[in-house]
XYZ file of C-alpha atoms in Angstrom:
766
model
C -0.035 0.053 -0.032
C 1.488 3.323 -0.797
C 2.373 5.409 1.956
C 1.945 9.253 2.044
C 4.341 11.730 3.959
C 3.041 13.892 6.903
C 2.824 17.036 5.139
C 0.553 15.405 2.210
C -1.845 13.851 4.824
C -2.033 17.432 6.367
C -2.773 18.773 3.197
C -5.647 16.324 2.708
C -7.066 16.978 6.082
C -7.017 20.575 5.802
C -8.743 20.226 2.334
C -11.381 18.203 3.781
C -11.655 20.667 6.812
C -12.076 23.489 4.477
C -14.747 21.756 2.697
C -16.502 20.661 5.644
C -16.664 24.593 7.141
C -17.508 25.802 3.339
C -20.411 23.109 3.498
C -21.901 24.337 6.848
C -21.354 27.882 5.875
C -23.322 27.275 2.869
C -26.066 25.488 5.061
C -26.148 28.306 7.672
C -27.021 30.676 4.556
C -29.503 28.318 3.068
C -31.061 28.178 6.550
C -31.355 31.700 6.877
C -32.836 32.356 3.553
C -35.570 29.568 4.285
C -36.141 31.247 7.718
C -36.516 34.754 6.162
C -39.172 33.741 3.509
C -41.025 31.353 6.091
C -41.421 34.307 8.677
C -42.623 36.974 5.960
C -44.675 34.127 4.561
C -46.129 33.506 8.317
C -46.542 37.311 8.691
C -49.222 37.305 5.957
C -51.370 34.158 7.446
C -54.259 34.284 9.202
C -54.831 31.792 12.434
C -57.130 29.779 10.329
C -54.423 29.587 7.617
C -51.797 28.747 9.832
C -53.973 26.177 11.329
C -54.772 24.591 7.933
C -51.111 24.222 7.277
C -50.977 21.453 10.115
C -54.109 19.674 8.946
C -53.487 16.755 6.542
C -56.272 15.056 4.639
C -57.165 12.042 2.596
C -59.444 12.205 -0.555
C -60.101 8.296 -0.320
C -58.651 7.376 -3.670
C -55.929 5.105 -2.348
C -56.634 5.257 1.483
C -55.283 3.191 3.983
C -57.691 3.714 6.937
C -61.389 3.338 7.346
C -62.041 7.590 7.618
C -62.086 9.583 4.648
C -62.254 13.664 4.792
C -65.334 15.318 3.178
C -65.311 18.544 1.398
C -61.564 18.673 0.694
C -61.836 20.978 -2.371
C -63.344 23.805 -0.250
C -61.344 23.269 2.496
C -58.117 23.833 0.145
C -59.806 27.060 -1.325
C -60.051 28.538 2.063
C -56.308 27.354 3.214
C -57.582 24.797 5.589
C -55.352 21.964 4.186
C -51.605 21.829 4.290
C -51.358 18.381 2.748
C -53.091 15.428 1.097
C -52.205 11.860 0.603
C -53.978 8.692 -0.819
C -53.716 10.193 -4.406
C -51.349 9.906 -7.120
C -51.451 10.609 -10.891
C -50.318 13.822 -12.699
C -53.696 14.841 -13.843
C -55.308 14.262 -10.587
C -52.446 16.046 -8.301
C -52.258 18.758 -10.965
C -55.883 19.516 -10.415
C -55.761 19.490 -6.591
C -52.662 21.361 -6.511
C -54.452 23.974 -8.826
C -56.683 24.432 -5.875
C -54.320 25.341 -3.616
C -51.867 27.731 -5.952
C -54.415 29.419 -8.014
C -57.771 29.492 -5.639
C -56.303 29.803 -1.998
C -55.796 33.358 -0.700
C -51.848 33.060 -0.178
C -51.237 30.390 -3.020
C -49.272 27.783 -0.793
C -48.721 24.685 -2.345
C -49.904 21.094 -0.867
C -47.363 18.555 -0.001
C -48.511 15.108 -1.287
C -47.880 12.198 0.524
C -48.696 8.420 -0.036
C -47.639 4.912 1.480
C -44.535 4.057 -0.796
C -43.373 1.335 1.223
C -41.505 -1.393 -1.197
C -41.936 0.463 -4.277
C -44.594 2.878 -6.059
C -45.686 1.337 -9.533
C -43.083 -1.175 -9.873
C -43.204 -3.201 -6.573
C -39.949 -4.734 -5.077
C -40.166 -7.105 -2.392
C -41.549 -6.399 1.028
C -39.164 -4.743 3.235
C -38.397 -7.951 5.502
C -37.212 -9.459 2.219
C -35.213 -6.689 1.254
C -33.053 -6.435 4.334
C -32.344 -10.092 3.687
C -30.616 -9.281 0.898
C -27.742 -7.562 3.042
C -26.998 -5.295 0.263
C -27.367 -1.815 1.283
C -26.733 -0.502 -2.269
C -29.458 -2.318 -3.710
C -31.519 -1.442 -0.632
C -30.753 2.376 -1.335
C -31.513 1.825 -5.036
C -34.770 0.282 -4.284
C -35.743 3.339 -2.446
C -34.502 5.754 -5.283
C -36.307 3.931 -7.988
C -39.441 4.155 -5.590
C -39.015 7.834 -5.333
C -38.512 8.377 -9.210
C -41.874 6.583 -9.877
C -43.759 8.517 -6.944
C -42.642 11.706 -8.518
C -43.220 10.793 -11.886
C -46.838 10.696 -10.427
C -46.716 13.902 -8.512
C -45.861 12.667 -5.041
C -43.205 14.396 -2.877
C -43.801 12.675 0.216
C -43.413 8.997 1.233
C -44.809 7.254 4.797
C -41.495 5.173 4.591
C -38.980 3.716 5.607
C -40.525 1.720 8.661
C -37.585 1.357 10.959
C -39.463 -0.374 14.142
C -37.544 -3.165 15.451
C -39.450 -6.417 15.820
C -38.956 -9.438 17.593
C -42.344 -11.168 17.817
C -43.602 -12.619 14.265
C -47.097 -12.759 15.334
C -47.299 -8.923 14.959
C -48.244 -8.528 11.324
C -45.757 -5.122 10.581
C -42.751 -7.262 10.962
C -43.193 -7.744 7.150
C -42.778 -3.607 6.595
C -39.406 -3.385 8.682
C -35.870 -4.844 8.737
C -36.290 -7.384 11.233
C -35.021 -7.784 14.893
C -31.563 -6.127 14.834
C -30.544 -2.487 15.947
C -27.527 -2.016 14.214
C -28.242 -3.568 10.979
C -31.710 -1.627 10.984
C -29.667 1.866 11.404
C -27.947 0.970 8.329
C -30.992 -0.018 6.180
C -32.609 3.106 7.748
C -29.698 5.364 6.482
C -30.078 3.623 3.013
C -33.554 4.191 2.573
C -33.722 7.779 3.754
C -30.395 8.447 1.336
C -32.445 6.864 -1.618
C -35.871 8.523 -1.159
C -34.352 11.965 -0.819
C -31.463 11.720 -3.152
C -28.577 14.522 -3.022
C -31.084 17.587 -2.746
C -34.743 17.560 -1.807
C -35.463 20.143 -4.449
C -34.748 17.782 -7.273
C -37.799 16.553 -9.384
C -37.223 12.862 -8.450
C -36.803 13.571 -4.951
C -39.285 12.887 -2.294
C -39.183 13.695 1.632
C -38.968 10.466 3.921
C -41.144 10.051 6.644
C -39.756 7.611 9.236
C -42.406 5.479 11.278
C -43.462 4.609 13.538
C -42.006 6.859 16.561
C -41.493 5.221 18.681
C -41.128 1.520 19.554
C -43.976 0.099 17.672
C -42.417 -3.142 17.091
C -42.377 -4.067 20.703
C -46.234 -4.269 20.966
C -47.500 -6.796 23.609
C -48.331 -10.209 22.489
C -47.660 -8.990 18.846
C -51.073 -7.453 19.006
C -51.476 -4.414 16.299
C -51.844 -1.023 18.075
C -51.091 -2.576 21.332
C -49.126 -1.403 24.517
C -45.486 -1.015 24.687
C -43.797 -1.185 27.756
C -40.111 -1.491 28.273
C -37.113 -0.110 30.235
C -35.163 2.772 29.146
C -31.852 0.784 28.615
C -33.931 -1.703 26.370
C -35.306 1.625 24.314
C -31.658 3.090 23.901
C -29.708 0.064 23.270
C -32.478 -2.179 21.040
C -35.321 -0.087 19.521
C -34.134 3.631 19.404
C -30.974 3.439 17.187
C -32.625 3.000 13.647
C -34.941 6.252 14.295
C -31.582 7.803 15.602
C -29.743 6.825 12.199
C -32.544 8.135 10.154
C -32.428 11.383 12.028
C -28.664 11.521 11.363
C -29.060 10.774 7.776
C -31.337 13.709 7.296
C -34.882 12.450 7.245
C -37.159 15.470 6.581
C -40.176 13.919 8.563
C -41.393 11.437 11.172
C -44.452 9.669 11.662
C -45.993 9.240 15.504
C -46.635 5.787 16.578
C -50.037 4.154 18.046
C -48.493 2.609 21.151
C -48.273 4.380 24.682
C -44.439 4.814 26.250
C -44.059 4.992 29.543
C -47.748 5.293 29.946
C -48.164 8.127 27.551
C -48.872 7.513 23.930
C -46.529 8.499 21.368
C -48.765 11.052 19.659
C -49.154 13.257 22.961
C -45.699 12.251 24.245
C -43.552 15.461 25.148
C -40.790 13.332 26.251
C -40.726 11.432 22.836
C -41.457 13.893 20.467
C -39.680 16.990 21.714
C -37.070 16.232 24.544
C -35.758 13.424 22.846
C -36.311 13.617 19.165
C -35.656 17.469 18.926
C -33.647 18.221 22.208
C -31.482 15.240 22.503
C -31.002 14.250 18.594
C -31.516 17.581 16.854
C -34.080 16.835 14.831
C -35.186 19.661 12.618
C -38.010 18.276 10.515
C -41.928 18.009 11.026
C -43.826 15.124 12.803
C -47.386 13.903 11.413
C -49.391 11.725 13.476
C -50.285 8.408 12.113
C -53.883 7.947 10.677
C -56.454 9.363 13.406
C -53.985 8.818 16.183
C -54.948 12.160 18.018
C -58.597 11.139 17.855
C -57.386 7.887 19.179
C -55.941 9.458 22.384
C -59.402 9.631 23.764
C -59.600 5.847 23.472
C -56.390 5.930 25.881
C -58.301 7.796 28.777
C -56.714 11.287 27.825
C -60.041 13.163 27.200
C -62.031 14.811 24.535
C -60.945 15.673 20.944
C -60.045 19.129 21.924
C -58.223 18.029 25.277
C -56.275 15.456 23.119
C -55.611 17.953 20.080
C -54.230 20.453 22.690
C -52.082 17.792 24.246
C -50.442 16.466 21.089
C -49.803 19.822 19.622
C -47.997 20.789 22.899
C -46.025 17.608 22.822
C -44.232 18.339 19.370
C -46.807 17.050 16.801
C -46.790 19.129 13.881
C -49.534 17.635 11.733
C -52.952 15.775 12.383
C -53.474 13.081 10.048
C -57.067 12.569 8.807
C -58.589 13.401 12.099
C -59.179 17.120 11.969
C -58.699 17.673 15.589
C -56.486 20.553 14.978
C -58.573 21.828 12.425
C -61.677 22.141 14.523
C -60.432 22.555 18.096
C -56.943 24.629 18.089
C -58.705 27.803 17.636
C -60.986 27.381 20.604
C -58.080 26.077 22.659
C -56.312 29.217 21.805
C -58.996 31.339 23.151
C -59.070 29.411 26.243
C -55.327 29.417 26.651
C -54.937 25.652 26.348
C -52.516 26.132 23.730
C -50.678 28.931 22.782
C -49.958 31.183 19.430
C -46.081 30.033 19.602
C -47.179 26.363 19.618
C -49.173 26.929 16.755
C -46.805 28.991 14.556
C -44.031 26.485 15.497
C -46.007 23.442 13.754
C -47.095 25.701 11.099
C -43.487 26.841 10.401
C -42.010 23.346 10.348
C -44.471 22.128 7.815
C -43.797 25.300 5.493
C -40.083 24.625 6.005
C -40.821 21.241 4.452
C -42.263 22.417 1.570
C -39.530 25.054 1.174
C -37.103 22.146 1.130
C -38.888 20.172 -1.512
C -38.705 23.200 -3.566
C -42.370 23.802 -3.692
C -42.698 27.305 -3.378
C -40.513 27.652 -6.416
C -42.454 25.168 -8.069
C -45.488 23.867 -6.840
C -45.617 21.470 -10.058
C -42.170 20.137 -9.937
C -43.312 16.494 -9.904
C -46.185 17.092 -12.473
C -44.741 16.030 -15.484
C -46.836 13.890 -17.740
C -43.681 12.753 -19.709
C -41.993 11.476 -16.783
C -45.066 9.816 -15.800
C -45.067 8.019 -19.081
C -41.613 7.397 -19.411
C -40.488 6.319 -15.967
C -43.249 4.166 -14.521
C -43.252 0.686 -14.888
C -40.539 0.568 -17.728
C -38.192 -2.041 -18.740
C -35.472 -0.729 -16.287
C -37.633 -0.486 -13.050
C -38.714 -4.104 -13.802
C -35.154 -5.227 -14.368
C -34.126 -3.777 -11.313
C -37.206 -5.331 -9.582
C -36.287 -8.800 -10.761
C -32.612 -8.199 -9.772
C -33.973 -6.901 -5.906
C -36.334 -10.067 -5.385
C -33.277 -12.673 -6.402
C -31.292 -11.281 -3.782
C -33.770 -11.195 -1.192
C -34.524 -14.840 -1.299
C -33.445 -16.895 1.296
C -32.355 -20.930 0.902
C -33.494 -22.079 4.150
C -32.977 -25.759 3.486
C -31.378 -27.879 0.390
C -31.074 -31.707 0.873
C -28.784 -33.309 -1.457
C -28.396 -30.385 -3.654
C -32.185 -30.838 -4.802
C -31.807 -27.098 -5.933
C -30.852 -25.856 -8.469
C -33.209 -27.509 -10.690
C -32.418 -29.196 -13.900
C -33.627 -27.175 -17.140
C -35.102 -30.775 -18.161
C -37.777 -33.172 -17.336
C -40.933 -32.787 -15.881
C -42.053 -30.597 -12.805
C -45.256 -30.606 -10.870
C -45.966 -27.290 -10.181
C -48.486 -26.889 -7.271
C -50.028 -24.760 -4.698
C -52.572 -21.528 -4.596
C -49.557 -19.334 -5.257
C -48.381 -20.860 -8.390
C -50.900 -19.473 -10.826
C -51.688 -16.430 -9.110
C -51.129 -12.467 -9.765
C -52.620 -10.515 -7.164
C -50.744 -12.182 -4.232
C -47.409 -11.516 -5.750
C -47.049 -8.019 -4.499
C -47.242 -8.675 -0.845
C -48.718 -6.242 1.897
C -48.924 -2.601 1.622
C -49.227 -2.109 -1.992
C -51.254 1.078 -2.788
C -50.357 1.915 -6.313
C -49.401 -1.465 -7.316
C -50.967 -3.260 -10.132
C -51.392 -7.125 -9.645
C -52.297 -7.748 -13.323
C -48.843 -6.326 -13.931
C -46.968 -9.001 -11.862
C -45.581 -12.113 -13.323
C -46.770 -15.289 -11.663
C -44.601 -18.377 -10.775
C -45.733 -20.635 -13.573
C -45.152 -17.632 -16.037
C -41.792 -16.983 -14.899
C -40.768 -20.804 -15.042
C -42.359 -20.716 -18.981
C -40.124 -17.348 -19.484
C -37.166 -18.964 -17.899
C -36.877 -22.457 -18.941
C -39.402 -22.238 -22.102
C -40.216 -25.650 -23.268
C -36.900 -27.709 -21.992
C -38.992 -28.222 -19.156
C -42.482 -30.037 -19.094
C -44.376 -28.162 -16.110
C -47.676 -29.985 -15.223
C -49.828 -27.544 -13.096
C -52.348 -28.244 -10.230
C -53.921 -25.671 -7.584
C -53.928 -28.271 -4.975
C -55.748 -26.181 -2.096
C -57.016 -22.796 -1.696
C -54.967 -20.095 0.383
C -57.164 -21.230 3.393
C -60.627 -22.773 4.078
C -60.932 -20.929 7.607
C -63.837 -18.593 6.581
C -62.720 -16.227 9.561
C -59.142 -15.913 8.560
C -60.289 -15.315 4.839
C -62.523 -12.407 5.701
C -59.894 -10.973 7.841
C -57.188 -11.335 5.140
C -58.899 -9.681 2.453
C -60.310 -6.049 2.611
C -60.450 -2.748 0.708
C -62.324 -4.750 -1.951
C -59.788 -7.706 -2.285
C -61.029 -11.182 -2.628
C -59.308 -14.495 -2.298
C -59.150 -16.531 -5.705
C -60.921 -19.242 -4.116
C -61.579 -22.447 -6.305
C -65.059 -24.035 -5.374
C -63.900 -27.767 -5.274
C -63.950 -29.655 -2.281
C -60.145 -29.615 -0.618
C -59.562 -33.268 -0.912
C -60.725 -33.109 -4.826
C -57.982 -30.585 -5.092
C -55.492 -32.924 -3.026
C -56.187 -35.788 -5.157
C -55.423 -33.801 -8.416
C -52.106 -32.643 -6.895
C -50.812 -35.845 -5.954
C -51.895 -37.497 -9.653
C -49.814 -34.686 -11.089
C -47.130 -35.293 -8.475
C -46.639 -38.681 -9.491
C -46.268 -37.960 -13.126
C -43.429 -35.859 -12.438
C -39.706 -35.790 -11.329
C -39.954 -33.137 -8.814
C -42.682 -31.276 -7.026
C -42.491 -27.427 -6.578
C -45.148 -26.428 -4.203
C -45.816 -22.553 -4.201
C -47.342 -22.275 -0.641
C -47.734 -19.712 2.257
C -49.613 -16.551 3.254
C -51.652 -14.463 1.268
C -50.462 -11.028 0.813
C -52.585 -9.443 3.338
C -52.188 -11.835 6.040
C -49.211 -9.943 7.285
C -49.082 -6.239 7.388
C -51.020 -3.577 9.312
C -53.936 -4.950 11.155
C -52.821 -8.842 10.677
C -51.264 -9.822 13.601
C -51.453 -13.614 14.014
C -51.689 -15.987 17.036
C -50.896 -19.167 14.751
C -47.807 -18.608 12.500
C -47.954 -21.820 10.723
C -48.500 -22.478 7.033
C -52.561 -22.541 6.641
C -53.969 -25.780 7.536
C -55.461 -26.077 3.857
C -51.964 -26.098 2.582
C -50.482 -27.850 5.043
C -52.340 -30.802 4.407
C -51.686 -30.402 0.405
C -47.910 -30.782 1.560
C -48.495 -33.863 3.739
C -50.088 -35.516 0.692
C -47.316 -34.537 -1.571
C -44.708 -35.520 0.942
C -46.060 -39.075 0.934
C -45.673 -39.596 -3.019
C -41.831 -39.904 -2.444
C -41.002 -37.368 -5.120
C -38.772 -34.439 -4.132
C -40.660 -31.564 -2.619
C -39.583 -27.923 -3.228
C -41.266 -25.501 -1.200
C -41.405 -21.891 -2.466
C -42.739 -20.212 0.385
C -44.482 -16.864 0.436
C -44.585 -15.015 3.638
C -44.544 -11.759 5.424
C -43.285 -12.977 8.484
C -40.953 -15.743 10.279
C -43.215 -18.805 9.894
C -43.085 -22.092 12.383
C -42.045 -24.348 9.782
C -40.553 -27.466 11.787
C -42.945 -29.984 9.740
C -41.587 -28.462 6.321
C -38.052 -28.503 7.576
C -38.269 -32.077 8.366
C -40.256 -33.571 5.003
C -39.139 -31.085 2.472
C -36.239 -31.797 0.305
C -35.722 -27.768 -0.240
C -37.003 -24.575 1.076
C -36.914 -21.179 -0.817
C -38.042 -18.244 1.277
C -39.139 -15.942 -1.561
C -41.200 -13.594 0.875
C -43.664 -11.568 -1.322
C -41.201 -11.015 -4.219
C -43.281 -8.029 -6.265
C -44.014 -7.313 -9.690
C -41.129 -9.525 -11.186
C -41.872 -12.286 -8.678
C -42.209 -15.543 -11.246
C -39.295 -14.465 -13.297
C -36.875 -13.957 -10.109
C -38.380 -17.143 -8.561
C -37.683 -19.096 -11.956
C -34.077 -17.646 -12.117
C -33.397 -19.036 -8.678
C -34.721 -22.241 -8.922
C -32.942 -23.262 -12.272
C -29.823 -21.906 -10.797
C -29.393 -18.289 -13.051
C -28.754 -16.732 -9.841
C -27.591 -18.621 -6.568
C -29.324 -17.305 -3.565
C -27.388 -15.523 -0.831
C -30.245 -13.997 1.263
C -29.938 -14.257 5.053
C -32.925 -13.835 7.310
C -32.872 -10.522 9.487
C -35.418 -11.862 11.748
C -35.457 -15.136 13.936
C -37.593 -18.123 12.682
C -39.097 -19.958 15.859
C -39.832 -23.493 16.275
C -43.072 -22.860 17.947
C -45.221 -19.667 18.727
C -44.404 -20.310 22.533
C -40.596 -19.681 22.100
C -41.760 -15.778 20.789
C -40.276 -13.596 21.538
C -36.935 -14.923 20.257
C -34.043 -13.034 19.200
C -30.567 -13.858 18.698
C -29.222 -10.914 21.028
C -30.746 -11.731 24.138
C -29.170 -11.540 27.729
C -27.876 -14.262 29.661
C -29.920 -15.311 32.847
C -28.333 -16.618 36.272
C -29.171 -20.040 35.085
C -28.581 -20.412 31.395
C -29.143 -23.552 29.912
C -26.188 -25.213 27.622
C -28.129 -27.022 25.537
C -26.839 -30.309 26.277
C -28.060 -31.531 29.965
C -31.637 -32.437 30.616
C -31.386 -31.031 33.914
C -33.695 -29.129 35.875
C -33.900 -25.604 37.446
C -32.172 -24.313 34.066
C -33.779 -21.377 31.729
C -35.053 -23.608 29.423
C -38.525 -25.420 28.125
C -39.296 -29.178 29.241
C -40.695 -29.510 25.607
C -38.848 -28.083 22.968
C -35.284 -26.672 22.399
C -34.596 -23.178 23.412
C -33.056 -23.000 19.894
C -34.619 -21.250 16.822
C -35.442 -23.308 13.700
C -33.337 -20.499 11.783
C -31.331 -18.331 13.372
C -30.870 -14.547 12.681
C -28.367 -14.251 10.068
C -28.985 -17.718 8.580
C -29.252 -18.496 4.896
C -27.749 -21.248 2.430
C -26.332 -21.323 -0.662
C -26.168 -23.748 -3.750
C -22.234 -23.707 -3.072
C -20.568 -24.353 0.442
C -18.401 -21.943 2.318
C -15.352 -22.812 4.928
C -14.278 -20.277 7.583
C -10.783 -20.554 9.018
C -10.416 -19.549 12.655
C -10.450 -15.791 13.548
C -6.945 -13.912 13.418
C -6.654 -10.812 15.191
C -3.965 -7.987 14.839
C -3.358 -7.760 18.416
C -4.742 -9.578 21.794
C -4.362 -6.395 23.958
C -5.080 -3.077 23.051
C -5.529 0.228 24.376
C -7.599 3.482 24.029
C -8.186 4.434 20.178
C -6.120 1.508 18.787
C -8.019 -0.388 16.114
C -7.975 -4.110 15.963
C -7.951 -5.951 12.800
C -9.936 -9.341 13.007
C -9.542 -11.289 10.034
C -11.004 -14.750 8.647
C -10.417 -16.749 5.451
C -13.310 -17.480 3.634
C -13.216 -20.544 0.860
C -15.874 -21.572 -1.709
C -15.747 -25.296 -1.203
C -18.446 -26.060 -3.644
C -19.235 -26.081 -7.245
C -20.967 -22.787 -7.774
C -19.907 -18.963 -7.589
C -21.741 -17.814 -4.676
C -22.050 -14.771 -2.441
C -21.374 -15.024 1.298
C -22.624 -12.645 3.858
C -19.623 -12.642 6.425
C -21.150 -11.435 9.826
C -19.198 -9.977 12.558
C -20.538 -9.965 16.361
C -18.963 -8.827 19.604
C -19.489 -10.198 23.205
C -18.760 -8.278 26.199
C -18.484 -10.865 28.862
C -18.162 -8.928 31.997
C -19.668 -5.224 32.098
C -21.218 -3.091 34.534
C -24.776 -4.136 33.679
C -25.755 -7.418 31.655
C -25.269 -7.602 28.176
C -26.501 -9.188 25.353
C -24.869 -12.369 24.550
C -23.822 -11.259 21.345
C -24.204 -8.046 19.342
C -23.999 -7.545 15.298
C -21.278 -4.979 14.559
C -20.636 -5.354 10.815
C -20.839 -7.376 7.659
C -19.183 -7.898 4.382
C -20.591 -9.489 1.539
C -18.036 -11.073 -0.916
C -18.556 -13.301 -4.328
C -16.349 -16.544 -4.372
C -15.634 -18.655 -7.251
C -15.485 -22.150 -6.814
C -12.184 -23.013 -4.956
C -11.339 -19.370 -4.395
C -10.450 -18.078 -0.943
C -10.577 -14.644 0.349
C -9.378 -12.867 3.594
C -11.944 -10.933 5.356
C -11.096 -8.212 7.507
C -13.003 -6.129 10.009
C -11.594 -2.929 11.439
C -12.765 -2.763 15.201
C -12.545 0.298 17.360
C -14.206 1.506 20.574
C -17.251 2.633 18.522
C -18.078 -0.982 18.463
C -17.774 -1.440 21.951
C -20.059 0.942 23.097
C -23.454 0.654 24.670
C -25.607 2.374 26.990
C -25.130 2.039 30.915
C -27.523 2.527 33.706
C -27.216 6.311 33.445
C -27.606 6.150 29.724
C -24.443 6.929 29.101
C -23.265 5.516 25.583
C -19.531 4.628 26.245
C -17.370 1.575 26.570
C -15.692 -0.088 29.343
C -12.364 -1.904 29.599
C -11.936 -5.640 29.743
C -12.275 -8.681 27.490
C -14.235 -8.750 24.396
C -15.055 -11.791 22.304
C -15.037 -11.253 18.768
C -16.961 -13.614 16.589
C -17.104 -13.920 12.867
C -18.950 -16.261 11.011
C -22.049 -17.345 8.439
C -24.949 -16.510 10.711
C -25.592 -15.768 14.609
C -25.145 -19.161 15.637
C -22.376 -20.441 13.533
C -19.314 -18.394 14.344
C -15.747 -18.628 14.688
C -14.450 -16.665 18.100
C -11.135 -14.945 19.517
C -10.627 -13.030 22.801
C -8.998 -9.731 23.174
C -8.154 -7.504 25.828
C -9.010 -3.927 25.723
C -7.744 -1.023 28.293
C -8.612 2.592 28.352
């Protein structure tokens, strides 16, 4: 490596420092200009117009809740609306924006938002699947592509990313996040914010990110939607808050408050959360919007009537009221009665106006209303090509007995299952603008990839579920299950007969799109019974059984793991589902995904996660002894641990080699393993770094993820993978909530998943 003289290094440092100071000076100048503009505008506004800016309404065209606002057009003309969501398309957005900029008194533009969660019109895998790629560049690009499509249809604000840490697979919205780990969740949060907002939010293809749900929503008790959250401050700071903080540091323009309580106070009215933590401790400069009617729902929490809870929310630091119109209809009265102050109303209004300024809407309210872009940049060949790539990288190979996969591009395949010839379920949950008719089904994808080289025999085999209640609760907003009217046994018999004619059986089964997502918590996270009956019948044929799994959460798959020859977790892959699945099944792409949420053996193990604390009586996994922290009827271990995922090839790891075994202060430790591709296929491997702190001032997690590298190796190729470890990776929150490290022994672990690592010990002194 080339070495540079101290004088050259000093010159480089000087240039970098000068650049930083220059950027800071420019930012200060830009802020001053924005402040002057907003102050001047607010000086012209009436009280009603200021309150109008902090009122967010939905027109109901693409709504995601049960309440739809009325009389929006007249409210916009009167300056009583600051933003609109649930609408997209340049023609429609243009008409609504014209009401604000041409017919309201001060011509203040609206901000247009939408739930753009995993793609806008071109749909990518669900976020839990995207996170399984362990590819931050691809993850950022997924948000960038979504932003381009969203802005091409007139949008400038997206309610994403969801960065909630989730350790309970029963919770439906685990599908919308990045899993259980705070460090990795933070990396994904930063990548998504950067992808959405781009280099400059004033650009025509940039949207403002809205980070949700602030905060701790993924910790809902019993995994039940909208439920209470109650945890210690250390658990908050160490395990649940880091991704939100990372999003703030990445420059996120807005946050959304969550539905749950924190320390007994609902988040939407929680001053400690929205003001003391978010703004004072973390320095957040953007605005906070409530979730759907969350202000109104404070009444159900027992905090008072609509006027009371609206005042509580404003005073707590909430800047915009979504749908409920509590701000619109009560704040003027509360001001007269001294329950809120003019300064509090002004502050909320200012933050919303600043967001519009940062988006460049005052200079060009129609900056994202471009019919040419809408025609050329939505669902085009490039976005579909990326969707296929993103899907392939998200898949996780959970089992592959005797190299059943990849399949041969010859012979006869029995393709069965209710999701095999299905378009509507390919996109997954939280798809507002996606068009199921544009998706590629699995049977279409196989034909696209292997053509007539493979004889494909198809049988449906079962419906997604025969449970009428589960079916009714899983299909809403006009969606319906594609149900075959035949008796279940008749469909199974047909599938078995088809399987007997084939060399291998590919069963495409799992959850429907809306068995996960908001308001889709499940107490039983098995594959639905009707589909499991089908799988059991197929297994009895003796033919190799390959399961292609659709799921929005970790499922309990103990039977499937025991009886299937191979299991490929495809999550909900999106628009290019069938093509991507076929690419992986037939070996055009070697899967490299790793799960980011632990798969339990039984729902009784939940919550289950890799970075748990030890107990005073830890179970060592070997002794059948009483008085240990274990179950008497099942292993403590998960079915598939965090970070787990197989490949068509195999990787061998050497022992961990440390550059030093004793360090002091700000020294850097180099920890290295040699990874060898010992199989027959070129493959990618996610090499994971974990650190343990066995002796500390408080009880620490058994291990914590602190880094990863994704590498590609040819058959027989070896590569040294080195991690640079500093004291930053050793820090944690102590009892005083001070984020620091303590001297002593640390265990460095590197491996292929959280349970399969090689270890080395190091001493680190202050």
